[in-house]
Coordinates of N, CA and C in Angstrom, one line a residue:
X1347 N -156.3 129.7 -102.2 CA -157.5 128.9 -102.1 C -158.6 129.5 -102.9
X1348 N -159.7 128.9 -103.0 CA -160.6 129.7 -103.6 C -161.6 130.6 -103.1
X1349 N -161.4 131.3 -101.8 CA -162.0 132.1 -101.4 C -161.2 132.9 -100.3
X1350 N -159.6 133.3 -100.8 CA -158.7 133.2 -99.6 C -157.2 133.7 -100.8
X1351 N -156.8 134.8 -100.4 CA -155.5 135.1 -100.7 C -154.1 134.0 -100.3
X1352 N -153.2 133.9 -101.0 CA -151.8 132.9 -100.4 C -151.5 133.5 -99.4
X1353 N -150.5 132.5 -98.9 CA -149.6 133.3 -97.4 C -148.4 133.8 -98.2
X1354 N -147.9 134.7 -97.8 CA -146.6 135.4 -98.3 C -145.7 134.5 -97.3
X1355 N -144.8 134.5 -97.5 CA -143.5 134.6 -97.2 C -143.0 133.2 -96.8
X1356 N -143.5 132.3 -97.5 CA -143.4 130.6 -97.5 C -142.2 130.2 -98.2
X1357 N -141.1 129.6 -97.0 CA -139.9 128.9 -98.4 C -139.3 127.9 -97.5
X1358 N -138.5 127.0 -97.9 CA -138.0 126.1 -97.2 C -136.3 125.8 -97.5
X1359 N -136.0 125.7 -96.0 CA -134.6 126.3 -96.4 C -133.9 125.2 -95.4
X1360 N -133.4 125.7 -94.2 CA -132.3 125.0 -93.3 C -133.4 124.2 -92.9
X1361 N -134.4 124.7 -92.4 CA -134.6 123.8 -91.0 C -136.4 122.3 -91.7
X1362 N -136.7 122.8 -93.2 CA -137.9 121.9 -93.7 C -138.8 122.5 -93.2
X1363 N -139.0 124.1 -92.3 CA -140.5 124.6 -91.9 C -140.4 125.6 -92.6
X1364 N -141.5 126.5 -92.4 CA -141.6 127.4 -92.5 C -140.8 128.6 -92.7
X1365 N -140.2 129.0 -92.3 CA -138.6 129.6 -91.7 C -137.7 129.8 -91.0
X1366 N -136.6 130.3 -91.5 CA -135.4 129.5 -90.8 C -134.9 131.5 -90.0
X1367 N -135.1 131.7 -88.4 CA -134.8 132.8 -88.0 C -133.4 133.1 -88.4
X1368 N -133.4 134.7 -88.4 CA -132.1 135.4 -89.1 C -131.1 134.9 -87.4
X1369 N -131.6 135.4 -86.5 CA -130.4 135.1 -85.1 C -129.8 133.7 -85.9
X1370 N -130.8 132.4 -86.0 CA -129.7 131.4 -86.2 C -129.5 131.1 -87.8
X1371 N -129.4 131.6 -88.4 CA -129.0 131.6 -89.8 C -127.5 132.5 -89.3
X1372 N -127.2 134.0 -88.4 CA -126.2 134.7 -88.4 C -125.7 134.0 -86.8
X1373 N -126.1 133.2 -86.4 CA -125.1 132.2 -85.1 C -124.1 131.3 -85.8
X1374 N -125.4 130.8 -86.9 CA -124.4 129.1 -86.9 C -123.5 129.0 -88.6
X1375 N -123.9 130.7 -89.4 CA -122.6 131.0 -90.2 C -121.8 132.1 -90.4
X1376 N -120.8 132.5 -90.5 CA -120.3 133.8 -90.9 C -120.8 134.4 -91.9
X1377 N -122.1 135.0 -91.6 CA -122.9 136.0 -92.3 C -123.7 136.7 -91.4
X1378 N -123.9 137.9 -92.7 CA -124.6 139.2 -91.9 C -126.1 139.6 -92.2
X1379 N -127.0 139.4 -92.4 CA -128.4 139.2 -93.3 C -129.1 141.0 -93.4
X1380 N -128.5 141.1 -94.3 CA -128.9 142.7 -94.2 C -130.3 143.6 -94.4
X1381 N -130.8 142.4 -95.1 CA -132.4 142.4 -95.4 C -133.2 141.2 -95.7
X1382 N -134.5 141.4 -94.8 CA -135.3 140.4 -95.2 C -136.1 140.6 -94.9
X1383 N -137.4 139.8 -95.8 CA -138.4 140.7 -95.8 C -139.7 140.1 -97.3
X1384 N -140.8 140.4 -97.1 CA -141.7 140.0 -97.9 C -141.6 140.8 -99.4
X1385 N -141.6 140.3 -100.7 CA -141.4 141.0 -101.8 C -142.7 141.7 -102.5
X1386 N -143.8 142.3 -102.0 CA -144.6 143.0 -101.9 C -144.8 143.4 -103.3
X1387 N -146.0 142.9 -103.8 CA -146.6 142.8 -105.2 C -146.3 141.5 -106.2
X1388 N -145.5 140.2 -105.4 CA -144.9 139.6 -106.2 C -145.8 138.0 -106.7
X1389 N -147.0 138.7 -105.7 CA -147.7 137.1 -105.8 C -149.1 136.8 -107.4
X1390 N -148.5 137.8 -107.8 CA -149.7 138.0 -109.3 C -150.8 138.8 -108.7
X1391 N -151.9 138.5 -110.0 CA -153.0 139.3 -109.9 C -154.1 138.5 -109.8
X1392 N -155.6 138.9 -109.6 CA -156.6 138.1 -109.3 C -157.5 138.6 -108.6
X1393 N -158.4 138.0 -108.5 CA -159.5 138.0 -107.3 C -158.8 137.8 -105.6
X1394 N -158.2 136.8 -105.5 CA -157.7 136.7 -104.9 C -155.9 136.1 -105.1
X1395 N -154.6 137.0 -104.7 CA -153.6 136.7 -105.2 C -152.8 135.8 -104.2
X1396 N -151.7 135.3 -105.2 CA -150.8 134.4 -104.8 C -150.1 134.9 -103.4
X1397 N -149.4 134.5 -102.6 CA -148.4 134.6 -102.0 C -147.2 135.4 -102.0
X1398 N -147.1 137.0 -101.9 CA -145.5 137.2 -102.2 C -144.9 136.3 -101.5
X1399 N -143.5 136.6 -102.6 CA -142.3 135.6 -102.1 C -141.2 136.8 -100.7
X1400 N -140.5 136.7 -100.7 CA -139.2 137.0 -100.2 C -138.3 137.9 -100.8
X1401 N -137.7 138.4 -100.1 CA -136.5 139.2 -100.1 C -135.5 139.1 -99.2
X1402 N -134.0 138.1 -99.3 CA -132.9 138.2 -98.7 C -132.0 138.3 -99.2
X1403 N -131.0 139.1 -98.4 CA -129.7 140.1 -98.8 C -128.8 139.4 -97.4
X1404 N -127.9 138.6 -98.2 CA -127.1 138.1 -96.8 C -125.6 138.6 -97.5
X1405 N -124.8 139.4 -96.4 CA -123.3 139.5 -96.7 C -122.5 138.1 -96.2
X1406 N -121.4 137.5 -96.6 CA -120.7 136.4 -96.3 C -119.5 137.5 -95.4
X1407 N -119.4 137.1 -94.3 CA -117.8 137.6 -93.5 C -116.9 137.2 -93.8
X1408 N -116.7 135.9 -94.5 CA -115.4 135.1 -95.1 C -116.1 134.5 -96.0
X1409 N -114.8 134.3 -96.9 CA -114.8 133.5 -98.2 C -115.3 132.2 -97.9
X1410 N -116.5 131.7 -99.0 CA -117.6 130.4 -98.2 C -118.0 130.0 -100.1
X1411 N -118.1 128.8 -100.0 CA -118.4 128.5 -100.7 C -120.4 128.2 -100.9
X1412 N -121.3 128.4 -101.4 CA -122.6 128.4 -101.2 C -123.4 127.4 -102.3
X1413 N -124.3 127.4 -102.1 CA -125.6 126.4 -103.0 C -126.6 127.2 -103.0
X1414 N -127.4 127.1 -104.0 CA -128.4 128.1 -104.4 C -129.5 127.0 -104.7
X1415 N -130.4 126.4 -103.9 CA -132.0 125.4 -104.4 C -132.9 126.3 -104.6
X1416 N -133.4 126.6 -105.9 CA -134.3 127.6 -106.2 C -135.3 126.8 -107.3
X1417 N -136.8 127.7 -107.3 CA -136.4 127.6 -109.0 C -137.4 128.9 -109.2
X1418 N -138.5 128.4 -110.3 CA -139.1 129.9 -110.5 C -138.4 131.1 -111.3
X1419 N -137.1 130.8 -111.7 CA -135.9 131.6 -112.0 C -136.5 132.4 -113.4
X1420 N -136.7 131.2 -114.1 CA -137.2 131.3 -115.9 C -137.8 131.7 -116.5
X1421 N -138.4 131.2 -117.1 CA -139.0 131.6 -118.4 C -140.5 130.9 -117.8
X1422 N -140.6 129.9 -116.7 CA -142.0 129.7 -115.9 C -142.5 129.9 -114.6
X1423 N -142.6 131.1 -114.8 CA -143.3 131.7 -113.6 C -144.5 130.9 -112.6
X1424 N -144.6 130.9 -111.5 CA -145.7 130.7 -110.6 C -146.7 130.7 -111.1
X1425 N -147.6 130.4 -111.9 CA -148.9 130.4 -112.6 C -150.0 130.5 -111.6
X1426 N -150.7 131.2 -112.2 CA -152.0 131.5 -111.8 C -153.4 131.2 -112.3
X1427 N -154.4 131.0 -111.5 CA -155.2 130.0 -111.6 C -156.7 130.9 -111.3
X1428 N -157.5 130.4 -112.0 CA -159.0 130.2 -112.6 C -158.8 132.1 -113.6
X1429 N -157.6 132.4 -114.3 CA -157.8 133.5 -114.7 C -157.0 134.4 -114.1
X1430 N -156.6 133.7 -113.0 CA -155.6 135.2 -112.3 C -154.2 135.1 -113.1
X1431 N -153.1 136.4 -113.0 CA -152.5 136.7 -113.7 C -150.8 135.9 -113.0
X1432 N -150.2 135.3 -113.4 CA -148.9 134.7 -113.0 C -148.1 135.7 -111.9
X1433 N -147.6 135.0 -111.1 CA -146.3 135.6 -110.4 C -145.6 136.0 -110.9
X1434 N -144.4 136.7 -109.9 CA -143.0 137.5 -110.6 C -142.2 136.4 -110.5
X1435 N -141.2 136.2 -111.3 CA -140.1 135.3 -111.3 C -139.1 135.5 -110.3
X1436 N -138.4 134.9 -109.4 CA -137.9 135.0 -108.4 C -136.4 135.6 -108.9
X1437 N -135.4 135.9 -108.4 CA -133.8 136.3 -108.9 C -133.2 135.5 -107.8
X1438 N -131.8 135.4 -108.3 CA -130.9 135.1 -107.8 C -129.7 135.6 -107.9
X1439 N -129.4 136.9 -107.0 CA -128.1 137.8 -107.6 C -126.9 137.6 -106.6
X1440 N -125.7 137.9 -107.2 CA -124.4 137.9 -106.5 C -123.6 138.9 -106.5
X1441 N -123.6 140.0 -105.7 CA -122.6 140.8 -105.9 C -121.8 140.6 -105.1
X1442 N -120.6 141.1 -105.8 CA -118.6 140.4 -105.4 C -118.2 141.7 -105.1
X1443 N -118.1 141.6 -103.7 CA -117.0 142.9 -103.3 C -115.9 143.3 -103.6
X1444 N -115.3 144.5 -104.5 CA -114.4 144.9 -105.4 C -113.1 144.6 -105.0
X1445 N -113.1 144.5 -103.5 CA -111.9 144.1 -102.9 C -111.4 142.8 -103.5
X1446 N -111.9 142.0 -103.6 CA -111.7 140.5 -103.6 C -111.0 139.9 -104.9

């Protein structure tokens, strides 16, 4: 806002709010959520800055097929406004357990 830092940790996932708790994210799939958490420094620069985003690390317990709705990914970052400096670009990583 203009006299008002963002809210961190805003995303929209299972449930269309706010967020979606780890208990029922690890009830209602075979997963383990190993981290999560605010990505601290990620909302730009400014007078007043953006929003960090997030940080989740979820293990799958069984082989699951998944979807990824993102974006932010690229080459256009979260822009920043009246002068302040852009967001970090979000990631989206997969590591594959060697076993598999």
């Amino acid at each position: 806002g203009p006299s008002w830092n963002g809210t961190s940790g805003i995303q929209v996932h299972m449930t269309n709010t706010r967020i979606t708790d780890v208990e029922i994210l690890e009830r209602r799939y075979p997963v383990i959520v190993r981290e999560f958490g605010i990505r601290h420094g990620s909302g730009g620069s400014g007078m007043f800055t953006g929003g960090d985003g997030l940080v989740r690390s979820i293990e799958f317990r069984s082989p699951m097929v998944v979807s990824i709705c993102s974006e932010r990914r690229g080459r256009y970052l979260p822009f920043g406004m009246n002068g302040g400096g852009c967001g970090a670009a979000g990631k989206n990583l997969l590591t594959r357990n060697s076993r598999n």
